[in-house]
Amino acid sequence: MTEAPPLPDWNALAAIEDSDLPLFGIGLLIARDEYPGLDVGACEDLVLTHARHLRPEIEAIEYGPLKMQAINRHLFEELGYTGDHERYYDPRNSYLNEVLERRLGNPISLAVVQMEVARRLGVALDGISFPGHFLVRLPVDDGMLVMDPFNSGRPLDLEELRTRAKPHLGGDVPDDDTLARILRPASHRTVLMRMLRNLLGVYQGARDWARVVRCADRLLKLAPDTPDALRDRGLGYLALGHIDGARQDMTRYLVRNPDADDAGELRAQLVRIGGGGRATH
């Protein structure tokens, strides 16, 4: 087994530039929260094996889209990675060790595996934080090839992209400029935060407040000024009976966002737990 590089330290992530954040490594760090005995080396070895298998074929291909076609064929057809359509909100679909073992995932976790294999083969694949399902993009001449990792890496044309974006834009069909903004490459920090928000939403639905607090805390490790994570951690603390932590987080949230839609509700919660009116000052 190849010796795996050490995982990053959560407390160091806020100071690291987006482009320097190791996407796959921090994805494993997220998984280790849930699986303390996670075998990082085994996960690294599996991705390395995928890349080694593909390398001779990829190096013999010059055109980027054909390289990507070979990567997708191996991952989705030969190895059987696929989107979990039956249990989409199963938290295992967000943990990379489970995705690698079960070969089931959600759009963003499958994209991270796809991007990591491509990266090791020198293929410049980026994520797209598309509304709804996460997508990936490959530069092609003056344009890009957009693919859906949840559906076997299927390419998407402009018409389908506009149709997919429409429900998330108030029913409006995006014009060229709007669609171009949506299709910009997502930074590593954006990808990781979306992974954590997916998990946080799953755990909120299950009323698993300890894991809600953990996910919100990890979001704040990546981006300390994230207001929704501060609010969600505070509400999680409140549900767990950690009043001091709840008071501190909700107060900080309201100081930064005094006119938020949920400000009135949070002020009432603070009054109830003894926070008074200090939250607005």
PDB file of C-alpha atoms in Angstrom:
ATOM      1  CA  MET A   1       0.000   0.000   0.000  1.00  0.00           C
ATOM      2  CA  THR A   2       1.224   3.486  -0.882  1.00  0.00           C
ATOM      3  CA  GLU A   3       1.842   5.683   2.146  1.00  0.00           C
ATOM      4  CA  ALA A   4      -0.989   8.199   2.194  1.00  0.00           C
ATOM      5  CA  PRO A   5      -0.238  11.891   2.674  1.00  0.00           C
ATOM      6  CA  PRO A   6      -1.383  13.214   6.046  1.00  0.00           C
ATOM      7  CA  LEU A   7      -4.832  14.746   6.070  1.00  0.00           C
ATOM      8  CA  PRO A   8      -4.998  18.503   6.582  1.00  0.00           C
ATOM      9  CA  ASP A   9      -5.733  20.088   9.962  1.00  0.00           C
ATOM     10  CA  TRP A  10      -9.232  21.560  10.188  1.00  0.00           C
ATOM     11  CA  ASN A  11      -7.899  24.562  12.106  1.00  0.00           C
ATOM     12  CA  ALA A  12      -5.519  25.480   9.280  1.00  0.00           C
ATOM     13  CA  LEU A  13      -8.022  25.475   6.423  1.00  0.00           C
ATOM     14  CA  ALA A  14      -9.375  29.024   6.699  1.00  0.00           C
ATOM     15  CA  ALA A  15      -5.934  30.482   5.953  1.00  0.00           C
ATOM     16  CA  ILE A  16      -5.274  28.308   2.881  1.00  0.00           C
ATOM     17  CA  GLU A  17      -5.935  29.761  -0.571  1.00  0.00           C
ATOM     18  CA  ASP A  18      -8.853  28.127  -2.388  1.00  0.00           C
ATOM     19  CA  SER A  19      -6.660  26.744  -5.144  1.00  0.00           C
ATOM     20  CA  ASP A  20      -4.313  25.135  -2.603  1.00  0.00           C
ATOM     21  CA  LEU A  21      -7.015  23.260  -0.708  1.00  0.00           C
ATOM     22  CA  PRO A  22      -6.622  19.519  -1.429  1.00  0.00           C
ATOM     23  CA  LEU A  23     -10.126  18.661  -2.563  1.00  0.00           C
ATOM     24  CA  PHE A  24      -9.903  14.881  -2.231  1.00  0.00           C
ATOM     25  CA  GLY A  25      -7.919  15.075   1.018  1.00  0.00           C
ATOM     26  CA  ILE A  26     -10.434  17.361   2.708  1.00  0.00           C
ATOM     27  CA  GLY A  27     -13.242  15.192   1.374  1.00  0.00           C
ATOM     28  CA  LEU A  28     -11.615  12.330   3.292  1.00  0.00           C
ATOM     29  CA  LEU A  29     -11.242  14.610   6.314  1.00  0.00           C
ATOM     30  CA  ILE A  30     -15.016  15.167   6.238  1.00  0.00           C
ATOM     31  CA  ALA A  31     -15.500  11.401   6.082  1.00  0.00           C
ATOM     32  CA  ARG A  32     -13.152  10.802   9.013  1.00  0.00           C
ATOM     33  CA  ASP A  33     -15.493  12.800  11.256  1.00  0.00           C
ATOM     34  CA  GLU A  34     -18.072  10.065  10.733  1.00  0.00           C
ATOM     35  CA  TYR A  35     -15.582   7.174  10.415  1.00  0.00           C
ATOM     36  CA  PRO A  36     -12.737   7.802  12.899  1.00  0.00           C
ATOM     37  CA  GLY A  37     -10.998   4.590  11.820  1.00  0.00           C
ATOM     38  CA  LEU A  38     -11.011   5.624   8.159  1.00  0.00           C
ATOM     39  CA  ASP A  39      -8.204   3.980   6.182  1.00  0.00           C
ATOM     40  CA  VAL A  40      -6.929   6.971   4.240  1.00  0.00           C
ATOM     41  CA  GLY A  41      -4.268   4.880   2.505  1.00  0.00           C
ATOM     42  CA  ALA A  42      -6.839   2.446   1.140  1.00  0.00           C
ATOM     43  CA  CYS A  43      -8.889   5.312  -0.314  1.00  0.00           C
ATOM     44  CA  GLU A  44      -5.813   6.885  -1.882  1.00  0.00           C
ATOM     45  CA  ASP A  45      -4.725   3.514  -3.282  1.00  0.00           C
ATOM     46  CA  LEU A  46      -8.093   2.891  -4.889  1.00  0.00           C
ATOM     47  CA  VAL A  47      -8.080   6.221  -6.730  1.00  0.00           C
ATOM     48  CA  LEU A  48      -4.459   5.645  -7.715  1.00  0.00           C
ATOM     49  CA  THR A  49      -5.393   2.213  -9.088  1.00  0.00           C
ATOM     50  CA  HIS A  50      -8.151   3.768 -11.210  1.00  0.00           C
ATOM     51  CA  ALA A  51      -5.669   6.304 -12.607  1.00  0.00           C
ATOM     52  CA  ARG A  52      -2.918   3.733 -13.227  1.00  0.00           C
ATOM     53  CA  HIS A  53      -5.305   1.527 -15.161  1.00  0.00           C
ATOM     54  CA  LEU A  54      -6.248   4.437 -17.398  1.00  0.00           C
ATOM     55  CA  ARG A  55      -2.841   6.072 -17.844  1.00  0.00           C
ATOM     56  CA  PRO A  56      -1.612   4.160 -20.956  1.00  0.00           C
ATOM     57  CA  GLU A  57      -4.891   4.792 -22.756  1.00  0.00           C
ATOM     58  CA  ILE A  58      -5.095   8.462 -21.719  1.00  0.00           C
ATOM     59  CA  GLU A  59      -1.495   9.172 -22.724  1.00  0.00           C
ATOM     60  CA  ALA A  60      -2.202   7.780 -26.200  1.00  0.00           C
ATOM     61  CA  ILE A  61      -5.118  10.203 -26.706  1.00  0.00           C
ATOM     62  CA  GLU A  62      -4.513  13.826 -27.669  1.00  0.00           C
ATOM     63  CA  TYR A  63      -8.015  15.337 -27.686  1.00  0.00           C
ATOM     64  CA  GLY A  64      -9.356  16.271 -24.232  1.00  0.00           C
ATOM     65  CA  PRO A  65     -12.974  15.175 -24.715  1.00  0.00           C
ATOM     66  CA  LEU A  66     -11.785  11.730 -25.865  1.00  0.00           C
ATOM     67  CA  LYS A  67      -9.600  11.462 -22.762  1.00  0.00           C
ATOM     68  CA  MET A  68     -12.671  12.310 -20.689  1.00  0.00           C
ATOM     69  CA  GLN A  69     -14.741   9.770 -22.578  1.00  0.00           C
ATOM     70  CA  ALA A  70     -12.222   7.064 -21.647  1.00  0.00           C
ATOM     71  CA  ILE A  71     -12.189   8.141 -17.983  1.00  0.00           C
ATOM     72  CA  ASN A  72     -15.981   8.117 -17.830  1.00  0.00           C
ATOM     73  CA  ARG A  73     -16.221   4.737 -19.551  1.00  0.00           C
ATOM     74  CA  HIS A  74     -13.864   3.184 -17.002  1.00  0.00           C
ATOM     75  CA  LEU A  75     -15.455   4.791 -13.933  1.00  0.00           C
ATOM     76  CA  PHE A  76     -19.118   4.516 -14.819  1.00  0.00           C
ATOM     77  CA  GLU A  77     -19.341   1.525 -17.153  1.00  0.00           C
ATOM     78  CA  GLU A  78     -16.473  -0.769 -16.200  1.00  0.00           C
ATOM     79  CA  LEU A  79     -16.242  -0.014 -12.457  1.00  0.00           C
ATOM     80  CA  GLY A  80     -19.931   0.732 -11.989  1.00  0.00           C
ATOM     81  CA  TYR A  81     -19.881   4.090 -10.202  1.00  0.00           C
ATOM     82  CA  THR A  82     -23.401   5.470 -10.344  1.00  0.00           C
ATOM     83  CA  GLY A  83     -25.755   7.947  -8.765  1.00  0.00           C
ATOM     84  CA  ASP A  84     -27.868   6.654  -5.904  1.00  0.00           C
ATOM     85  CA  HIS A  85     -31.306   7.416  -7.327  1.00  0.00           C
ATOM     86  CA  GLU A  86     -33.142   5.258  -4.789  1.00  0.00           C
ATOM     87  CA  ARG A  87     -31.647   6.687  -1.566  1.00  0.00           C
ATOM     88  CA  TYR A  88     -30.425  10.053  -2.732  1.00  0.00           C
ATOM     89  CA  TYR A  89     -30.314  11.531   0.789  1.00  0.00           C
ATOM     90  CA  ASP A  90     -28.475   8.626   2.382  1.00  0.00           C
ATOM     91  CA  PRO A  91     -25.567  10.351   4.179  1.00  0.00           C
ATOM     92  CA  ARG A  92     -23.216   7.633   2.945  1.00  0.00           C
ATOM     93  CA  ASN A  93     -23.532   9.232  -0.493  1.00  0.00           C
ATOM     94  CA  SER A  94     -21.563  12.226   0.813  1.00  0.00           C
ATOM     95  CA  TYR A  95     -18.685  10.331   2.458  1.00  0.00           C
ATOM     96  CA  LEU A  96     -15.902   9.539  -0.003  1.00  0.00           C
ATOM     97  CA  ASN A  97     -14.833   6.277   1.655  1.00  0.00           C
ATOM     98  CA  GLU A  98     -18.384   4.962   1.284  1.00  0.00           C
ATOM     99  CA  VAL A  99     -18.632   6.233  -2.289  1.00  0.00           C
ATOM    100  CA  LEU A 100     -15.397   4.453  -3.201  1.00  0.00           C
ATOM    101  CA  GLU A 101     -16.487   1.221  -1.502  1.00  0.00           C
ATOM    102  CA  ARG A 102     -20.145   1.132  -2.597  1.00  0.00           C
ATOM    103  CA  ARG A 103     -19.583   2.931  -5.921  1.00  0.00           C
ATOM    104  CA  LEU A 104     -22.741   4.870  -5.157  1.00  0.00           C
ATOM    105  CA  GLY A 105     -22.908   8.575  -4.520  1.00  0.00           C
ATOM    106  CA  ASN A 106     -24.621  11.884  -5.028  1.00  0.00           C
ATOM    107  CA  PRO A 107     -23.647  14.336  -7.794  1.00  0.00           C
ATOM    108  CA  ILE A 108     -20.947  16.157  -5.858  1.00  0.00           C
ATOM    109  CA  SER A 109     -19.235  13.128  -4.306  1.00  0.00           C
ATOM    110  CA  LEU A 110     -19.121  11.347  -7.670  1.00  0.00           C
ATOM    111  CA  ALA A 111     -17.754  14.546  -9.207  1.00  0.00           C
ATOM    112  CA  VAL A 112     -14.967  14.672  -6.603  1.00  0.00           C
ATOM    113  CA  VAL A 113     -13.934  11.099  -7.446  1.00  0.00           C
ATOM    114  CA  GLN A 114     -14.145  11.865 -11.176  1.00  0.00           C
ATOM    115  CA  MET A 115     -12.111  15.087 -10.762  1.00  0.00           C
ATOM    116  CA  GLU A 116      -9.467  13.385  -8.624  1.00  0.00           C
ATOM    117  CA  VAL A 117      -8.923  10.585 -11.140  1.00  0.00           C
ATOM    118  CA  ALA A 118      -8.789  13.152 -13.960  1.00  0.00           C
ATOM    119  CA  ARG A 119      -6.334  15.324 -11.996  1.00  0.00           C
ATOM    120  CA  ARG A 120      -3.950  12.419 -11.550  1.00  0.00           C
ATOM    121  CA  LEU A 121      -4.064  11.894 -15.315  1.00  0.00           C
ATOM    122  CA  GLY A 122      -3.406  15.543 -16.142  1.00  0.00           C
ATOM    123  CA  VAL A 123      -6.943  16.221 -17.357  1.00  0.00           C
ATOM    124  CA  ALA A 124      -8.189  19.684 -16.309  1.00  0.00           C
ATOM    125  CA  LEU A 125     -11.642  18.808 -15.026  1.00  0.00           C
ATOM    126  CA  ASP A 126     -13.443  21.393 -12.849  1.00  0.00           C
ATOM    127  CA  GLY A 127     -16.608  21.335 -10.804  1.00  0.00           C
ATOM    128  CA  ILE A 128     -19.650  23.530 -11.457  1.00  0.00           C
ATOM    129  CA  SER A 129     -21.794  24.499  -8.497  1.00  0.00           C
ATOM    130  CA  PHE A 130     -24.869  24.276 -10.708  1.00  0.00           C
ATOM    131  CA  PRO A 131     -28.261  24.820  -9.048  1.00  0.00           C
ATOM    132  CA  GLY A 132     -29.816  21.472  -8.263  1.00  0.00           C
ATOM    133  CA  HIS A 133     -27.278  18.855  -9.318  1.00  0.00           C
ATOM    134  CA  PHE A 134     -23.546  19.484  -9.226  1.00  0.00           C
ATOM    135  CA  LEU A 135     -21.861  19.181 -12.639  1.00  0.00           C
ATOM    136  CA  VAL A 136     -18.322  19.107 -14.064  1.00  0.00           C
ATOM    137  CA  ARG A 137     -16.697  20.923 -16.993  1.00  0.00           C
ATOM    138  CA  LEU A 138     -13.751  20.372 -19.290  1.00  0.00           C
ATOM    139  CA  PRO A 139     -12.246  23.201 -21.388  1.00  0.00           C
ATOM    140  CA  VAL A 140     -12.607  22.517 -25.115  1.00  0.00           C
ATOM    141  CA  ASP A 141     -11.122  24.986 -27.599  1.00  0.00           C
ATOM    142  CA  ASP A 142     -13.095  28.216 -26.965  1.00  0.00           C
ATOM    143  CA  GLY A 143     -15.855  26.518 -25.020  1.00  0.00           C
ATOM    144  CA  MET A 144     -16.426  23.691 -22.584  1.00  0.00           C
ATOM    145  CA  LEU A 145     -17.805  20.183 -22.303  1.00  0.00           C
ATOM    146  CA  VAL A 146     -20.309  19.984 -19.417  1.00  0.00           C
ATOM    147  CA  MET A 147     -21.052  16.560 -17.918  1.00  0.00           C
ATOM    148  CA  ASP A 148     -23.352  15.062 -15.299  1.00  0.00           C
ATOM    149  CA  PRO A 149     -21.439  12.689 -12.972  1.00  0.00           C
ATOM    150  CA  PHE A 150     -24.694  11.552 -11.334  1.00  0.00           C
ATOM    151  CA  ASN A 151     -25.766  10.096 -14.671  1.00  0.00           C
ATOM    152  CA  SER A 152     -22.609   8.334 -15.858  1.00  0.00           C
ATOM    153  CA  GLY A 153     -20.852  11.519 -16.943  1.00  0.00           C
ATOM    154  CA  ARG A 154     -23.401  12.188 -19.679  1.00  0.00           C
ATOM    155  CA  PRO A 155     -22.649  15.359 -21.705  1.00  0.00           C
ATOM    156  CA  LEU A 156     -25.253  18.137 -21.471  1.00  0.00           C
ATOM    157  CA  ASP A 157     -26.043  20.569 -24.278  1.00  0.00           C
ATOM    158  CA  LEU A 158     -27.036  24.228 -23.871  1.00  0.00           C
ATOM    159  CA  GLU A 159     -30.757  23.549 -24.161  1.00  0.00           C
ATOM    160  CA  GLU A 160     -30.699  21.009 -21.328  1.00  0.00           C
ATOM    161  CA  LEU A 161     -28.546  23.286 -19.162  1.00  0.00           C
ATOM    162  CA  ARG A 162     -31.035  26.133 -19.619  1.00  0.00           C
ATOM    163  CA  THR A 163     -33.921  23.773 -18.801  1.00  0.00           C
ATOM    164  CA  ARG A 164     -32.199  22.513 -15.656  1.00  0.00           C
ATOM    165  CA  ALA A 165     -31.403  26.023 -14.447  1.00  0.00           C
ATOM    166  CA  LYS A 166     -34.865  27.459 -15.122  1.00  0.00           C
ATOM    167  CA  PRO A 167     -36.688  26.184 -11.970  1.00  0.00           C
ATOM    168  CA  HIS A 168     -33.939  27.667  -9.785  1.00  0.00           C
ATOM    169  CA  LEU A 169     -34.232  31.107 -11.417  1.00  0.00           C
ATOM    170  CA  GLY A 170     -37.878  31.792 -10.667  1.00  0.00           C
ATOM    171  CA  GLY A 171     -38.966  30.052 -13.850  1.00  0.00           C
ATOM    172  CA  ASP A 172     -36.904  32.333 -16.098  1.00  0.00           C
ATOM    173  CA  VAL A 173     -34.790  30.802 -18.857  1.00  0.00           C
ATOM    174  CA  PRO A 174     -31.209  31.991 -18.291  1.00  0.00           C
ATOM    175  CA  ASP A 175     -29.723  34.185 -21.000  1.00  0.00           C
ATOM    176  CA  ASP A 176     -26.176  33.652 -22.231  1.00  0.00           C
ATOM    177  CA  ASP A 177     -24.558  35.869 -19.590  1.00  0.00           C
ATOM    178  CA  THR A 178     -26.485  34.293 -16.719  1.00  0.00           C
ATOM    179  CA  LEU A 179     -25.707  30.786 -17.910  1.00  0.00           C
ATOM    180  CA  ALA A 180     -22.031  31.672 -18.336  1.00  0.00           C
ATOM    181  CA  ARG A 181     -21.914  32.842 -14.700  1.00  0.00           C
ATOM    182  CA  ILE A 182     -23.598  29.653 -13.512  1.00  0.00           C
ATOM    183  CA  LEU A 183     -21.104  27.544 -15.465  1.00  0.00           C
ATOM    184  CA  ARG A 184     -17.997  29.142 -13.976  1.00  0.00           C
ATOM    185  CA  PRO A 185     -15.584  26.694 -12.297  1.00  0.00           C
ATOM    186  CA  ALA A 186     -16.308  26.197  -8.613  1.00  0.00           C
ATOM    187  CA  SER A 187     -13.420  26.787  -6.232  1.00  0.00           C
ATOM    188  CA  HIS A 188     -12.328  23.906  -4.040  1.00  0.00           C
ATOM    189  CA  ARG A 189     -13.704  25.739  -1.009  1.00  0.00           C
ATOM    190  CA  THR A 190     -17.075  26.101  -2.720  1.00  0.00           C
ATOM    191  CA  VAL A 191     -17.163  22.379  -3.558  1.00  0.00           C
ATOM    192  CA  LEU A 192     -16.276  21.346   0.005  1.00  0.00           C
ATOM    193  CA  MET A 193     -18.800  23.724   1.532  1.00  0.00           C
ATOM    194  CA  ARG A 194     -21.508  22.366  -0.744  1.00  0.00           C
ATOM    195  CA  MET A 195     -20.623  18.829   0.373  1.00  0.00           C
ATOM    196  CA  LEU A 196     -20.948  19.887   4.001  1.00  0.00           C
ATOM    197  CA  ARG A 197     -24.218  21.739   3.387  1.00  0.00           C
ATOM    198  CA  ASN A 198     -25.649  18.617   1.762  1.00  0.00           C
ATOM    199  CA  LEU A 199     -24.790  16.632   4.872  1.00  0.00           C
ATOM    200  CA  LEU A 200     -26.056  19.343   7.177  1.00  0.00           C
ATOM    201  CA  GLY A 201     -29.404  19.355   5.371  1.00  0.00           C
ATOM    202  CA  VAL A 202     -29.695  15.572   5.653  1.00  0.00           C
ATOM    203  CA  TYR A 203     -28.989  15.692   9.392  1.00  0.00           C
ATOM    204  CA  GLN A 204     -31.368  18.603   9.953  1.00  0.00           C
ATOM    205  CA  GLY A 205     -34.100  16.528   8.323  1.00  0.00           C
ATOM    206  CA  ALA A 206     -33.275  13.638  10.659  1.00  0.00           C
ATOM    207  CA  ARG A 207     -33.089  16.022  13.665  1.00  0.00           C
ATOM    208  CA  ASP A 208     -29.615  14.677  14.349  1.00  0.00           C
ATOM    209  CA  TRP A 209     -28.445  17.821  16.099  1.00  0.00           C
ATOM    210  CA  ALA A 210     -24.998  16.614  17.111  1.00  0.00           C
ATOM    211  CA  ARG A 211     -24.123  16.007  13.462  1.00  0.00           C
ATOM    212  CA  VAL A 212     -25.779  19.289  12.443  1.00  0.00           C
ATOM    213  CA  VAL A 213     -23.458  21.077  14.866  1.00  0.00           C
ATOM    214  CA  ARG A 214     -20.462  19.165  13.531  1.00  0.00           C
ATOM    215  CA  CYS A 215     -21.217  20.012   9.900  1.00  0.00           C
ATOM    216  CA  ALA A 216     -21.853  23.673  10.708  1.00  0.00           C
ATOM    217  CA  ASP A 217     -18.639  23.830  12.700  1.00  0.00           C
ATOM    218  CA  ARG A 218     -16.692  22.357   9.764  1.00  0.00           C
ATOM    219  CA  LEU A 219     -18.215  24.957   7.447  1.00  0.00           C
ATOM    220  CA  LEU A 220     -16.947  27.642   9.806  1.00  0.00           C
ATOM    221  CA  LYS A 221     -13.485  26.053   9.788  1.00  0.00           C
ATOM    222  CA  LEU A 222     -13.420  26.456   6.007  1.00  0.00           C
ATOM    223  CA  ALA A 223     -14.984  29.933   5.955  1.00  0.00           C
ATOM    224  CA  PRO A 224     -15.315  31.573   9.385  1.00  0.00           C
ATOM    225  CA  ASP A 225     -17.652  34.333   8.179  1.00  0.00           C
ATOM    226  CA  THR A 226     -20.378  32.010   6.878  1.00  0.00           C
ATOM    227  CA  PRO A 227     -23.607  33.349   8.437  1.00  0.00           C
ATOM    228  CA  ASP A 228     -25.909  30.384   7.793  1.00  0.00           C
ATOM    229  CA  ALA A 229     -23.387  28.009   9.382  1.00  0.00           C
ATOM    230  CA  LEU A 230     -23.185  30.231  12.464  1.00  0.00           C
ATOM    231  CA  ARG A 231     -26.976  30.248  12.745  1.00  0.00           C
ATOM    232  CA  ASP A 232     -27.295  26.509  12.166  1.00  0.00           C
ATOM    233  CA  ARG A 233     -24.625  25.702  14.734  1.00  0.00           C
ATOM    234  CA  GLY A 234     -26.384  27.935  17.248  1.00  0.00           C
ATOM    235  CA  LEU A 235     -29.742  26.276  16.645  1.00  0.00           C
ATOM    236  CA  GLY A 236     -28.105  22.862  16.888  1.00  0.00           C
ATOM    237  CA  TYR A 237     -26.522  23.810  20.193  1.00  0.00           C
ATOM    238  CA  LEU A 238     -29.924  25.003  21.394  1.00  0.00           C
ATOM    239  CA  ALA A 239     -31.571  21.692  20.473  1.00  0.00           C
ATOM    240  CA  LEU A 240     -28.803  19.855  22.355  1.00  0.00           C
ATOM    241  CA  GLY A 241     -29.227  22.060  25.438  1.00  0.00           C
ATOM    242  CA  HIS A 242     -25.846  23.793  25.090  1.00  0.00           C
ATOM    243  CA  ILE A 243     -27.246  27.190  25.977  1.00  0.00           C
ATOM    244  CA  ASP A 244     -24.002  29.171  26.161  1.00  0.00           C
ATOM    245  CA  GLY A 245     -22.906  28.019  22.723  1.00  0.00           C
ATOM    246  CA  ALA A 246     -26.367  28.693  21.289  1.00  0.00           C
ATOM    247  CA  ARG A 247     -26.454  32.170  22.777  1.00  0.00           C
ATOM    248  CA  GLN A 248     -23.004  33.069  21.461  1.00  0.00           C
ATOM    249  CA  ASP A 249     -23.617  31.833  17.925  1.00  0.00           C
ATOM    250  CA  MET A 250     -27.091  33.314  17.538  1.00  0.00           C
ATOM    251  CA  THR A 251     -25.929  36.638  18.955  1.00  0.00           C
ATOM    252  CA  ARG A 252     -22.990  36.781  16.537  1.00  0.00           C
ATOM    253  CA  TYR A 253     -25.309  35.893  13.664  1.00  0.00           C
ATOM    254  CA  LEU A 254     -27.718  38.696  14.523  1.00  0.00           C
ATOM    255  CA  VAL A 255     -24.961  41.259  15.003  1.00  0.00           C
ATOM    256  CA  ARG A 256     -23.785  40.473  11.472  1.00  0.00           C
ATOM    257  CA  ASN A 257     -27.259  40.039   9.958  1.00  0.00           C
ATOM    258  CA  PRO A 258     -29.699  42.253  11.909  1.00  0.00           C
ATOM    259  CA  ASP A 259     -32.184  42.381   9.028  1.00  0.00           C
ATOM    260  CA  ALA A 260     -32.163  38.680   8.152  1.00  0.00           C
ATOM    261  CA  ASP A 261     -35.538  37.071   7.443  1.00  0.00           C
ATOM    262  CA  ASP A 262     -35.173  34.866  10.505  1.00  0.00           C
ATOM    263  CA  ALA A 263     -33.888  37.636  12.802  1.00  0.00           C
ATOM    264  CA  GLY A 264     -37.178  38.035  14.669  1.00  0.00           C
ATOM    265  CA  GLU A 265     -37.430  34.333  15.400  1.00  0.00           C
ATOM    266  CA  LEU A 266     -33.840  34.178  16.617  1.00  0.00           C
ATOM    267  CA  ARG A 267     -34.277  37.246  18.833  1.00  0.00           C
ATOM    268  CA  ALA A 268     -37.271  35.544  20.424  1.00  0.00           C
ATOM    269  CA  GLN A 269     -35.167  32.429  21.027  1.00  0.00           C
ATOM    270  CA  LEU A 270     -32.465  34.557  22.646  1.00  0.00           C
ATOM    271  CA  VAL A 271     -34.969  36.218  24.954  1.00  0.00           C
ATOM    272  CA  ARG A 272     -36.299  32.803  25.904  1.00  0.00           C
ATOM    273  CA  ILE A 273     -32.824  31.499  26.850  1.00  0.00           C
ATOM    274  CA  GLY A 274     -31.720  34.680  28.529  1.00  0.00           C
ATOM    275  CA  GLY A 275     -29.960  36.479  25.708  1.00  0.00           C
ATOM    276  CA  GLY A 276     -32.061  39.608  26.084  1.00  0.00           C
ATOM    277  CA  GLY A 277     -31.929  42.223  23.373  1.00  0.00           C
ATOM    278  CA  ARG A 278     -28.167  42.255  23.139  1.00  0.00           C
ATOM    279  CA  ALA A 279     -28.265  40.365  19.855  1.00  0.00           C
ATOM    280  CA  THR A 280     -29.081  43.483  17.869  1.00  0.00           C
ATOM    281  CA  HIS A 281     -26.270  45.672  19.193  1.00  0.00           C
TER     282      HIS A 281
END
